[in-house]
Every structure is written in structure tokens, then in C-alpha cells.
Tab-separated table of C-alpha atoms in Angstrom:
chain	number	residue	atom	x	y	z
A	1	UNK	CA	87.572	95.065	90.219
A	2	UNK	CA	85.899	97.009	92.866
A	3	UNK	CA	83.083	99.608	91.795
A	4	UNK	CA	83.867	102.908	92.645
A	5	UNK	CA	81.129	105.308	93.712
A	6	UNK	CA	81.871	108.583	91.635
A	7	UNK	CA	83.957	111.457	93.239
A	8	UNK	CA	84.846	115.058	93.378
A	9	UNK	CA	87.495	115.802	90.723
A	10	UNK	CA	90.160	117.449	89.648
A	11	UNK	CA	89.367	120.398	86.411
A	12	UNK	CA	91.951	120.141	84.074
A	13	UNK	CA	94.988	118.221	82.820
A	14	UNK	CA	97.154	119.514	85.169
A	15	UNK	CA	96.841	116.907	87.924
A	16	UNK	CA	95.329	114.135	85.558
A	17	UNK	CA	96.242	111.260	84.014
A	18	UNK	CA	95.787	113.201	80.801
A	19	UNK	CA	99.283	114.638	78.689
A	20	UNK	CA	98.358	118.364	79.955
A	21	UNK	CA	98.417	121.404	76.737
A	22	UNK	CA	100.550	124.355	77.757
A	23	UNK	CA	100.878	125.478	74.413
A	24	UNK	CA	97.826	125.787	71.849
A	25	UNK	CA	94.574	127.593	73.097
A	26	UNK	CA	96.366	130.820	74.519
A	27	UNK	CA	96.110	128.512	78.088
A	28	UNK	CA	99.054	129.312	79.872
A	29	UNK	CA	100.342	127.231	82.816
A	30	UNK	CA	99.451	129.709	85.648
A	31	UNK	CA	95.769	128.927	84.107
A	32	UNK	CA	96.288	125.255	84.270
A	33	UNK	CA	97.090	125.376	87.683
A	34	UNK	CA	94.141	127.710	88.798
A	35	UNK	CA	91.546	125.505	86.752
A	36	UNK	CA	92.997	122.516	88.443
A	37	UNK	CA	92.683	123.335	92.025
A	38	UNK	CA	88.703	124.234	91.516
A	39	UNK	CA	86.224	121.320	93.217
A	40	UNK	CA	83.892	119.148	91.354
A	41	UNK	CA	80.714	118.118	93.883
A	42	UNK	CA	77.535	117.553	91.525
A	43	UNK	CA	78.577	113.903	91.044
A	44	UNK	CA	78.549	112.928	94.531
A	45	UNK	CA	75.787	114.439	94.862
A	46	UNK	CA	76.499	117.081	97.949
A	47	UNK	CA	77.107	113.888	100.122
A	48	UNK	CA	80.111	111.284	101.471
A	49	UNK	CA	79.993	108.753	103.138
A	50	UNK	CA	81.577	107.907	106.346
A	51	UNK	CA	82.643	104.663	108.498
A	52	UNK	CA	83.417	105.704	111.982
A	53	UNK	CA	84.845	103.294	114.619
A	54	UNK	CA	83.505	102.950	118.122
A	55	UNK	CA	85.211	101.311	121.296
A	56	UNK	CA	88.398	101.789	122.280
A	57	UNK	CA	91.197	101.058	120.763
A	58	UNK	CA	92.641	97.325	121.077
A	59	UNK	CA	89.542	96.283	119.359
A	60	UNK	CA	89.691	98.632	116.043
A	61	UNK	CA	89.666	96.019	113.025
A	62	UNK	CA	91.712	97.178	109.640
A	63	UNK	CA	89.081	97.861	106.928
A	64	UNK	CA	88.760	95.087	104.323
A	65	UNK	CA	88.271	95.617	100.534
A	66	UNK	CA	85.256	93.764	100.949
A	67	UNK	CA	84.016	96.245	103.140
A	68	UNK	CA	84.648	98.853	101.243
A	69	UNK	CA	83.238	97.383	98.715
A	70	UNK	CA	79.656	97.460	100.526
A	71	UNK	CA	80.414	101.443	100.970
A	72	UNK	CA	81.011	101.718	97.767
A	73	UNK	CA	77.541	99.729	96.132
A	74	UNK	CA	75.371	101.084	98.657
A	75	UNK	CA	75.674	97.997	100.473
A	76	UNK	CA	74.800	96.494	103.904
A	77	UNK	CA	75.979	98.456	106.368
A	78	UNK	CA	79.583	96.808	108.450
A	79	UNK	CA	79.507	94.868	111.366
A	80	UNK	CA	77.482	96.353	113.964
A	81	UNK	CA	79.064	97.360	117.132
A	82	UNK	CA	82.040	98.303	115.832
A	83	UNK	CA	80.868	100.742	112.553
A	84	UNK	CA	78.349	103.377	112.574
A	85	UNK	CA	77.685	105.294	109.544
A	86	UNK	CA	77.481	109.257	109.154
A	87	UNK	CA	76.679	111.744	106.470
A	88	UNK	CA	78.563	114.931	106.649
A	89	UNK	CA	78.540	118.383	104.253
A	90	UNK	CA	80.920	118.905	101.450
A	91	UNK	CA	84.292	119.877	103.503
A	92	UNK	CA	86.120	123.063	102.191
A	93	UNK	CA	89.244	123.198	99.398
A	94	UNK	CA	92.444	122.701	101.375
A	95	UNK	CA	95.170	125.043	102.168
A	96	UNK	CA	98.261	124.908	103.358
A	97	UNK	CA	97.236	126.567	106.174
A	98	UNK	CA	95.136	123.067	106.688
A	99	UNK	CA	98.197	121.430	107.568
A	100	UNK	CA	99.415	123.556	110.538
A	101	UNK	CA	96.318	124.861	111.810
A	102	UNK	CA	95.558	125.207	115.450
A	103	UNK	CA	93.231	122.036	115.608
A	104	UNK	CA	96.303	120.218	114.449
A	105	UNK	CA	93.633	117.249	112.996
A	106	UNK	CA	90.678	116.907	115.431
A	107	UNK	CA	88.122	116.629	112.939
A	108	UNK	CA	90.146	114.715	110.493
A	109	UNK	CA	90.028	111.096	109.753
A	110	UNK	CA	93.525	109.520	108.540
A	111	UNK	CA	93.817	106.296	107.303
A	112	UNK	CA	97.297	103.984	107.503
A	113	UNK	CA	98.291	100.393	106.473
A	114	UNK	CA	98.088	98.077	109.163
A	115	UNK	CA	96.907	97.781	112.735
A	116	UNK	CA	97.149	99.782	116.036
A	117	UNK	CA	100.488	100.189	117.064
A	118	UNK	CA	101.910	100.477	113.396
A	119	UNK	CA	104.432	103.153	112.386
A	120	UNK	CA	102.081	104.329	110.094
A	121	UNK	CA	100.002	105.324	112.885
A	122	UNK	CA	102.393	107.091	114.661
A	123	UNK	CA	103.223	108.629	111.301
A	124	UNK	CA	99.500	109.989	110.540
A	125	UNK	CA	99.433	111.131	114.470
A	126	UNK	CA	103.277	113.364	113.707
A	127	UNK	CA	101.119	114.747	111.052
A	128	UNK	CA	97.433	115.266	113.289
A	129	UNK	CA	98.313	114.535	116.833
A	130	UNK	CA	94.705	114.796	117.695
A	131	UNK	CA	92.937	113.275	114.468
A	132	UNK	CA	91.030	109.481	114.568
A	133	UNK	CA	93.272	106.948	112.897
A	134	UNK	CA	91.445	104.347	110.875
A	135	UNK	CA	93.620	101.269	109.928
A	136	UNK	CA	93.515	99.145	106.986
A	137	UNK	CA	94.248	95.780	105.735
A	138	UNK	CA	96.257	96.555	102.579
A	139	UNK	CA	97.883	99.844	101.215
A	140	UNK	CA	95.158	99.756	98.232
A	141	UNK	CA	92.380	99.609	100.565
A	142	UNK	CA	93.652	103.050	102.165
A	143	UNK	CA	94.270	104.896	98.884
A	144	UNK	CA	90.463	103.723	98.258
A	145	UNK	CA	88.987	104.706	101.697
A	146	UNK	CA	89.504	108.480	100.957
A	147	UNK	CA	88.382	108.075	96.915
A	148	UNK	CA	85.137	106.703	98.964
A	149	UNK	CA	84.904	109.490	101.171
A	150	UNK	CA	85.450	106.935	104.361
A	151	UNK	CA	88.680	109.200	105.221
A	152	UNK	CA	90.033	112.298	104.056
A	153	UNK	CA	93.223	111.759	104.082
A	154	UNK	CA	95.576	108.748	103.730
A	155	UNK	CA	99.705	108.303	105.402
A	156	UNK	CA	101.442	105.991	103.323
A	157	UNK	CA	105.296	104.883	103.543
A	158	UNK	CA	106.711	105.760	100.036
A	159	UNK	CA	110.537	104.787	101.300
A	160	UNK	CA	113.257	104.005	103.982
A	161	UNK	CA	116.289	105.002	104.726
A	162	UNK	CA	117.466	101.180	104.637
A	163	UNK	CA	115.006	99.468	102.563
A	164	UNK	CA	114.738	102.109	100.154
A	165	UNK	CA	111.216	102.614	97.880
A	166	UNK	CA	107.934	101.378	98.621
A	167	UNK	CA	107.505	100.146	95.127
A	168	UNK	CA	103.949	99.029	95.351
A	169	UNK	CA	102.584	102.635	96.662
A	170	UNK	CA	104.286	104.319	93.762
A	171	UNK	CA	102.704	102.095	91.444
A	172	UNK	CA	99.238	102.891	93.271
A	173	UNK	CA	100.102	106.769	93.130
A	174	UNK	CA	99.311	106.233	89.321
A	175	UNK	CA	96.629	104.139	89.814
A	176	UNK	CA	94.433	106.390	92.036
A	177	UNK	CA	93.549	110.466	91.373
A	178	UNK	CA	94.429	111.261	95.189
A	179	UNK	CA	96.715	114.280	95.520
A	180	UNK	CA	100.484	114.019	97.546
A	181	UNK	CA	99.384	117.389	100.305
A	182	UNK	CA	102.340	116.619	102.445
A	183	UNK	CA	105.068	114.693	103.809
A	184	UNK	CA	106.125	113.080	107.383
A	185	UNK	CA	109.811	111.682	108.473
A	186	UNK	CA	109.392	109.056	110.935
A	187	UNK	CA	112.651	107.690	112.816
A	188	UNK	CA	111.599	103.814	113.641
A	189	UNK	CA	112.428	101.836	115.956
A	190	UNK	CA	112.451	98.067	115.877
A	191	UNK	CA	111.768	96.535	118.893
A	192	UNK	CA	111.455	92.695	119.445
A	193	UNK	CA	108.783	91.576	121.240
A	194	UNK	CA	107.556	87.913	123.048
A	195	UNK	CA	104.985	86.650	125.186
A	196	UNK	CA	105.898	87.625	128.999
A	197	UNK	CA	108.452	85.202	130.386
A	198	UNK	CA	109.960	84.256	127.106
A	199	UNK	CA	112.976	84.582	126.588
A	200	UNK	CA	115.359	85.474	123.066
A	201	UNK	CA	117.224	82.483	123.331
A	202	UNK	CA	113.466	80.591	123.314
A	203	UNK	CA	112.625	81.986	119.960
A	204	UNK	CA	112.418	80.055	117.011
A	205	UNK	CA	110.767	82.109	114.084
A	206	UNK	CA	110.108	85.803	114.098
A	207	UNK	CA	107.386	87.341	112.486
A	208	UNK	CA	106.545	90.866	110.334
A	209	UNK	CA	106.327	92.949	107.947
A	210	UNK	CA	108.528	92.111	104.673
A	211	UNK	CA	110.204	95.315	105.115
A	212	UNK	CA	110.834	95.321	108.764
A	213	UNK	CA	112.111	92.211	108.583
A	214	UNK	CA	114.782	93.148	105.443
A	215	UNK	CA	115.915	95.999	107.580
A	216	UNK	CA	116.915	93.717	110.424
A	217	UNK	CA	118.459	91.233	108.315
A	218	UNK	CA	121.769	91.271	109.780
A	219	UNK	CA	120.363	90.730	113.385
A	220	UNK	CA	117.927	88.767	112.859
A	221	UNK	CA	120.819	86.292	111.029
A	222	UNK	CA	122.647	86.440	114.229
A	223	UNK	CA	119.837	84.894	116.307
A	224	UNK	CA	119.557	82.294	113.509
A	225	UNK	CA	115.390	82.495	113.515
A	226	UNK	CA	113.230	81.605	110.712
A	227	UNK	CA	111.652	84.936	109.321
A	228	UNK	CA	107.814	84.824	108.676
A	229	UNK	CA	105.717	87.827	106.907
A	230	UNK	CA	102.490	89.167	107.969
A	231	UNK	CA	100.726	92.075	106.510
A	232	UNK	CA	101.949	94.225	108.948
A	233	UNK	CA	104.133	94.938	111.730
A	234	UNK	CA	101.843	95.390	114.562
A	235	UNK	CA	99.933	92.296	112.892
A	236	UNK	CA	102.760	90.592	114.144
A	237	UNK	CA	102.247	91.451	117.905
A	238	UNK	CA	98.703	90.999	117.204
A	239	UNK	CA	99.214	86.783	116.216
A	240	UNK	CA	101.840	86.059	118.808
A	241	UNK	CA	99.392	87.453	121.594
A	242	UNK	CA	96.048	86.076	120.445
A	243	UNK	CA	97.536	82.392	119.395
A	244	UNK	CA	99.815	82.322	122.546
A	245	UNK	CA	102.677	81.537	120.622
A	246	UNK	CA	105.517	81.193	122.961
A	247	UNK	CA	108.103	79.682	120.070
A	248	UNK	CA	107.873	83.198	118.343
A	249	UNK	CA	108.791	86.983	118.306
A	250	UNK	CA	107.610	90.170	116.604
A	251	UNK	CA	109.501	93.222	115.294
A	252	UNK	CA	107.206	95.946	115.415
A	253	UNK	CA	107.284	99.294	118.002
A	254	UNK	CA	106.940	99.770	121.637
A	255	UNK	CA	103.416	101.105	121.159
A	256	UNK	CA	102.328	97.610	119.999
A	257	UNK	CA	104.286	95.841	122.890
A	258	UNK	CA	102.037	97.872	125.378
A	259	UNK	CA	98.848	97.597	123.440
A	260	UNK	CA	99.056	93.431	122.956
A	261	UNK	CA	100.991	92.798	126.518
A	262	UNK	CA	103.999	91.401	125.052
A	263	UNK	CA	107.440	91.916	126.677
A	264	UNK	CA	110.048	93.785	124.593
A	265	UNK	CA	113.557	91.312	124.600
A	266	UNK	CA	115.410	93.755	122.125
A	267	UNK	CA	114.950	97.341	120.233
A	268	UNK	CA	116.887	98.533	118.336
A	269	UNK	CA	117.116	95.760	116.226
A	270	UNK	CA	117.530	97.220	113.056
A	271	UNK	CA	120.875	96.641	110.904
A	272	UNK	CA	121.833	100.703	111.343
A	273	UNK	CA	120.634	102.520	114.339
A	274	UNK	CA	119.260	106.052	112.014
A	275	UNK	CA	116.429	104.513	110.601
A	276	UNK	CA	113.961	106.842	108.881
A	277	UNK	CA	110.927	106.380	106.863
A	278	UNK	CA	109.677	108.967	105.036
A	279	UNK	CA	105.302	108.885	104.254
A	280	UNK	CA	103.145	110.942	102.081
A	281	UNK	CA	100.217	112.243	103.331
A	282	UNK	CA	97.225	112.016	100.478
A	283	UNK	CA	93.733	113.360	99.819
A	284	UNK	CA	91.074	113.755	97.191
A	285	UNK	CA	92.037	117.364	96.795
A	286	UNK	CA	95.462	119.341	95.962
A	287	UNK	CA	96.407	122.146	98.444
A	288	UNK	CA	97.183	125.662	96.530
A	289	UNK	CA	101.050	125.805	96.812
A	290	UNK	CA	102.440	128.945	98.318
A	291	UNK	CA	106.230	130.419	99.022
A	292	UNK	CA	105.764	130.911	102.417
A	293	UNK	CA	107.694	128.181	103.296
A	294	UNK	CA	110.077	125.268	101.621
A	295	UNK	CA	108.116	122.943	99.509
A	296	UNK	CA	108.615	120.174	97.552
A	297	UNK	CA	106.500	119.254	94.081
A	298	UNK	CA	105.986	115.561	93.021
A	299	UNK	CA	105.666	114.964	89.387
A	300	UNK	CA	106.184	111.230	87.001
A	301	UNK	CA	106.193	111.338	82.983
A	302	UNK	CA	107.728	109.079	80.310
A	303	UNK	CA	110.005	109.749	77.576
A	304	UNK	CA	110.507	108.526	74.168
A	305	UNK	CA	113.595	106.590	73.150
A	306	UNK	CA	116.457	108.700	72.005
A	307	UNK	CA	119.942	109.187	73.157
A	308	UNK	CA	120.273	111.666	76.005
A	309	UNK	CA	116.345	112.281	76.603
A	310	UNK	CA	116.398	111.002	80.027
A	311	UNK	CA	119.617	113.908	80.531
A	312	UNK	CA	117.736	116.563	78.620
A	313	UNK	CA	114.373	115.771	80.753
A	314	UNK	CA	116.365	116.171	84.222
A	315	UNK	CA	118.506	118.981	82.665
A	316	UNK	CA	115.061	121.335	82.991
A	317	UNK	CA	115.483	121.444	86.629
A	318	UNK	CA	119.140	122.205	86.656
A	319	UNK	CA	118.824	124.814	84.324
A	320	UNK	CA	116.369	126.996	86.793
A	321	UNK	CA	118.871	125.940	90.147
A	322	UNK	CA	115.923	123.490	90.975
A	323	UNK	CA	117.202	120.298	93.233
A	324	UNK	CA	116.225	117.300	92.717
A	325	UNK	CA	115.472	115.299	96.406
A	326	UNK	CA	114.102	111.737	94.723
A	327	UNK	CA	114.275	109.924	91.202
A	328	UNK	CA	112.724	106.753	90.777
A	329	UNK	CA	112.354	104.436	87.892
A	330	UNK	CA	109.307	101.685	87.669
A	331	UNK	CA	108.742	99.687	84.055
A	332	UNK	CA	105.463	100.488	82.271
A	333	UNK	CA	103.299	97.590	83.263
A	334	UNK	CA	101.009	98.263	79.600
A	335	UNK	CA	103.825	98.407	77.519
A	336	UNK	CA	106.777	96.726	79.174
A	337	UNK	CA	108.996	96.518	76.495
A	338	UNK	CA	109.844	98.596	73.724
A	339	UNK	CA	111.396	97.360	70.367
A	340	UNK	CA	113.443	99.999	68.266
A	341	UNK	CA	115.405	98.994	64.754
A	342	UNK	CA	119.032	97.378	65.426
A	343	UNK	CA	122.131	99.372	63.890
A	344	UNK	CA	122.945	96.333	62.315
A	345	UNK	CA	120.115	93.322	61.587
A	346	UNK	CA	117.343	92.706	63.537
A	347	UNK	CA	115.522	94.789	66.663
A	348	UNK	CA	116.864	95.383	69.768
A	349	UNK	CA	114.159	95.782	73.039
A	350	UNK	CA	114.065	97.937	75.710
A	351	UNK	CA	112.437	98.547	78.817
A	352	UNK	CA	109.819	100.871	78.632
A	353	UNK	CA	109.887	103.258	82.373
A	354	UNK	CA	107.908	106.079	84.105
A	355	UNK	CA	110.259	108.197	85.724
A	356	UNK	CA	108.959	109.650	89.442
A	357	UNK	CA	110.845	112.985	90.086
A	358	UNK	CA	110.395	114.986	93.427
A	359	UNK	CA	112.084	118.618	93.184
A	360	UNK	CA	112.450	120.911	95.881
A	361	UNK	CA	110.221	123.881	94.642
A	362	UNK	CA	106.668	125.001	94.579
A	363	UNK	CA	104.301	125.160	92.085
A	364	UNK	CA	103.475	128.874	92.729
A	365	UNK	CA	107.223	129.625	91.616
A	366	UNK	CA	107.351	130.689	87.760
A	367	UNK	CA	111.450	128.990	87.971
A	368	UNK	CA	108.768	125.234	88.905
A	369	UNK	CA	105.884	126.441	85.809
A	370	UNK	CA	108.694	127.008	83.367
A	371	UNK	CA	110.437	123.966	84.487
A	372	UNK	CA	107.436	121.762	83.652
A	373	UNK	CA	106.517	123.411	80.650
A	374	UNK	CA	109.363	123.021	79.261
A	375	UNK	CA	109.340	118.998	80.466
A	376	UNK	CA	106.471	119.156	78.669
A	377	UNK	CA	107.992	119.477	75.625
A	378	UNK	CA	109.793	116.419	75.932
A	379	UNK	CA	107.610	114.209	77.928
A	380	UNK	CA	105.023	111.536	76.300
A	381	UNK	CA	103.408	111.292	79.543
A	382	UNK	CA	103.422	113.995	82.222
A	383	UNK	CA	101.363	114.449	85.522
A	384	UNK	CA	101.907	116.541	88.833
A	385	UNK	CA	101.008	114.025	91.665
A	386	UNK	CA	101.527	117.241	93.960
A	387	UNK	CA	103.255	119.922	94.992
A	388	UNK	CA	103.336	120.220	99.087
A	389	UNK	CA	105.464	121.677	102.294
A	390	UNK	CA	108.813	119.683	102.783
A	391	UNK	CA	108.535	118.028	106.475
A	392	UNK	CA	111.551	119.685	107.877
A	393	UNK	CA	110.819	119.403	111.480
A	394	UNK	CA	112.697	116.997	114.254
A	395	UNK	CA	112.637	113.272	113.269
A	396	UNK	CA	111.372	111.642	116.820
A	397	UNK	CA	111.139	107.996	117.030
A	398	UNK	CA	107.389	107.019	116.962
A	399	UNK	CA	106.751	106.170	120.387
A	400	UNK	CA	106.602	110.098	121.435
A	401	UNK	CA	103.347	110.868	118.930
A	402	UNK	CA	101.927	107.637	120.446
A	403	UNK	CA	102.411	109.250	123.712
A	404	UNK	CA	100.826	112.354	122.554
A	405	UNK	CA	97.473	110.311	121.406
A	406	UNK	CA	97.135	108.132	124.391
A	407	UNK	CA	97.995	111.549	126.759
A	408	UNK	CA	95.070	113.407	124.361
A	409	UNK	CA	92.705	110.823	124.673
């Protein structure tokens, strides 16, 4: 397990891993939520740490666990030539107002999954046109990169339109104190891509991302190629160009066609043409919800057996005209099964599930505090992973934010 350098945290139960008290004490939930939001600095120590890339950008390598790792025990410092180190003040608490301001992320360091040319990239630069993107190898790896102070903020895929959840970063949203502060809607576009002068009929395998690939199922049976997964999908475009492999395609988008000369031979290429991914946006610190615009509040809990708990628990939000935008259901990896007396002989066993809610309201909205206090009451389990502004502007495919960065830079 990696060692973790100690972090700013979050005061209270509110946003902890902790069953949160909203009864005993005379602590209401408005005082929850203020003690909550308040920043812890003495155990870092006034200091973080940062890994900044230098070059341009063809040569940016994903950051490893291993060297993160190094950040995290004080280590040796990364490869030279391509990581410098900095050491940079304390930033302020975020604010909504963060996410819209005029710099629109030019100070701001985003990690994403993958390589350059992903659609996570293009997803972080929707959300900070101008900020630095920082890639990395594995989804874990960025979730750790802001806990270390590398980043401050993380863009994550949490579930498509055709491929439905990202299961593994909802399992890491409980694994990791990081805080949801927004959301972005990408529309993608799968393009497949070859070495120049290849041709689709020449292709024999195609390679990418698990999920890129199950969303192009149906096409990709029609050409009848074998389907190999990388890490990710500009990954892909990356192996075909530097092995020279002229028996093989990627899927992955137009922005890592141009950045790896490869030739695009189809887009499209997904099953259905509206193809949407929705990300979260993560950092170390909650944003104080407002009602200045819509927003949307992430929360999971479990439940103990009984008939109609699950109904009663969702029932909360109907009750105050709350929607619900997302339910999803993962088993409890410590307890995975639960054993309860039989009517008649014997035990019967059941899986044992945390239940991930989104619900379109905002914290600062007594109809959202009563809702979750009164969850409360029935939950065994109950944390609010965050409570953020709904993305509710135009869903552009990604190649138009890639524009943006390569026209800013």
C-alpha cells in the first residue's frame, strides 16, 4: 500500500467516512455543514508539493504510482528533464465562484486518466480551458495526485451514456477523502485511426480502452477485428505509432490522430451516434454550496435489512419534491454477504450494498438538510461525497476544447 504524506482535512462528520450525529449535542445540521467546510493545514505543515511538466506536449509521460510514491516518502526527485519540483503557499477554500471565474483555470493543475489526446483531457480543458493537464497511468493514481498535493483537482469519467457506470471510480470515491466540486458532459466521438496509407480493410485487431471498445461493439463486429485493451484510449494511438504497427487500428479522438500522425479511416464509430460521458471534477476541499444556480448533491449510505428500507430511504427525497438524477448500487466489499434467519429452517444470505444517490438540490437548501437528516435516521452508513453546480451548458464533442488549448497555447 502506498504511504500517504498527511493532508488538509475535512472538520466534522459531515463529509467523512464517519456515521455523522444530527441529533444529540444540540449540533444541528446547518452546524455540521459550516464545521465541515473549515481547512485543516498544521499537518502539512504550510507546504505541498508539486510535479510540474516541462516540454511540449507529445512528450508528457502519465504519472506512475511509483512515482508518486517517491512524492509521497520524500523520495528522489522524477526523471529529470521532464519533472521539476515547486513549493507553493497554502491555496484559498474554494467557492463556487472558483469554478466560473474569469481565469477560467490558468493557475490550476487538473489531472485525467490516460494520455494526451484522451477525452478526459478534453473533459478537464471544458471545465479550465486554460489550466495545465497532467495525465496519469491509472484512475487511482489521479485520485492520489491531488491527496499529494501534485494537482488540485482531478476529472474522472463516473458514466456513459452507452456503457453506463464507471464502477471502479465509484468504488475509489469511497476509498479517497477528495470532494465531488463539479461536473462536465462530454459528447465523444470515436474515431478510428491507422498508420498513414493503411487502409480499414488492412486491419486486423483494433486496440483501446475496455470501454471504448464496448461502446463500438456493434461496428467493430462488422469489420470482424480482434479487439485488444490498453489502459487508455489515446494509449492506443500512442502503440500503433511508436511500434509501426500497420496490421492495427485505434479508437480514440481526433485530437490523438493529429498528435501521433495517424490517419483517421472512420469516426463515428460508436454503436449510437449521441454519445455522452458525464466526469466529476474532484479536489481536496468541498466548495460552500449556494442557490444561485441549479446544483446537484452527491451522497452514498447503507441500510439495514428490512422490508421496504431501501423505499423508505429514497422516499426522503420525494417527500421534499427533491429529484433524483442517479442511483447506483455496488456490494460491500468488507461484508459482502449478509445472513438473516429463514422463515422456515435454516438462513437465507443476502448481498450486502452501498447505495450512491445524486439529487438535484443544494446543500444550502433546508428541503436537502432535512432530507438527509432524516436519511439519517435510517441509514447505517451515510456520507456527502459533495454537493456541486449541475453542468448544464452545450454538450460539444471534444475536439472543440482541444482546439481551444492548442489556439491558447
Amino acid at each position: 500500500m502506498m504511504l500517504l504524506r498527511a493532508v488538509g482535512s475535512s472538520i466534522g462528520g459531515l463529509c467523512g467516512l464517519e456515521r455523522w450525529d444530527l441529533g444529540g449535542g444540540g449540533r444541528s445540521l446547518n452546524a455540521v455543514c459550516a464545521l465541515s467546510w473549515k481547512w485543516d493545514a498544521a499537518r502539512n505543515g504550510g507546504e505541498k508539493a508539486f510535479l510540474k511538466l516541462v516540454g511540449d506536449e507529445s512528450s508528457m509521460v502519465p504519472i506512475s504510482a511509483a512515482e508518486l510514491d517517491r512524492v509521497a516518502m520524500n523520495g528522489d526527485p522524477l526523471e529529470p528533464g521532464k519533472w521539476s519540483r515547486e513549493l507553493n503557499s497554502l491555496p484559498k477554500p474554494l467557492s463556487a465562484i472558483d469554478l466560473v471565474s474569469s481565469s477560467q483555470g490558468s493557475n490550476v493543475r487538473v489531472a485525467y486518466q490516460g494520455g494526451p489526446g484522451a477525452f478526459s483531457e478534453a473533459a478537464a480543458l471544458k471545465a479550465y480551458p486554460l489550466c495545465e493537464t497532467v495525465p496519469c497511468e491509472q484512475f487511482e493514481v489521479a485520485f492520489k495526485a491531488v491527496e499529494l498535493w501534485v494537482v488540485e483537482k482531478a476529472v474522472l469519467p463516473i458514466e456513459n451514456s452507452l456503457g453506463g457506470s464507471i464502477h471502479r471510480n465509484y468504488d475509489l470515491l469511497l476509498c479517497h477523502r477528495l470532494h465531488i466540486v463539479g461536473e462536465v458532459q462530454l459528447a465523444v466521438n470515436h474515431c478510428l485511426m491507422a498508420l498513414p496509407g493503411v487502409r480499414k480493410e488492412e486491419i486486423k485487431r483494433v486496440l483501446s480502452h475496455p470501454n471504448a471498445l464496448a461502446q463500438c461493439e456493434f461496428t467493430l463486429a462488422e469489420l470482424g477485428v480482434i479487439r485488444q485493451n490498453v489502459d487508455d484510449t489515446a494509449g492506443a494511438a500512442q502503440t500503433i505509432a511508436s511500434n509501426n504497427l500497420r496490421d492495427a487500428g485505434a479508437i480514440a479522438s481526433a485530437r490523438a490522430a493529429e498528435i501521433y500522425g495517424l490517419n483517421i479511416i472512420g469516426e463515428n464509430m460508436q454503436d449510437f451516434a449521441n454519445n455522452v460521458t458525464r466526469f466529476l471534477i474532484l479536489a481536496r476541499e468541498p466548495i460552500i454550496p449556494g442557490t444561485d444556480r441549479p446544483y446537484k448533491t452527491s451522497v452514498v449510505f447503507t441500510l439495514d435489512e428490512g422490508p421496504g428500507v431501501l423505499f423508505k430511504a429514497l422516499a426522503v427525497f420525494s417527500l421534499r419534491d427533491i429529484s433524483l438524477s442517479k442511483i447506483e448500487s455496488r456490494p460491500q466489499r468488507q461484508r459482502p454477504l449478509r445472513v438473516v434467519d429463514g422463515l422456515n429452517n435454516g438462513t437465507a444470505k443476502y448481498f450486502d450494498y452501498l447505495f450512491y444517490v445524486d439529487f438535484e438540490a443544494s446543500m444550502a437548501e433546508p428541503r436537502a438538510q432535512n432530507a438527509l437528516s432524516h436519511l439519517q435516521e435510517l441509514a447505517t452508513f451515510l456520507r456527502v461525497l459533495g454537493s456541486y453546480p449541475r453542468d448544464i451548458s452545450e454538450c460539444y464533442p471534444e475536439d472543440k476544447f482541444s482546439n481551444q488549448s492548442q489556439n491558447s497555447s
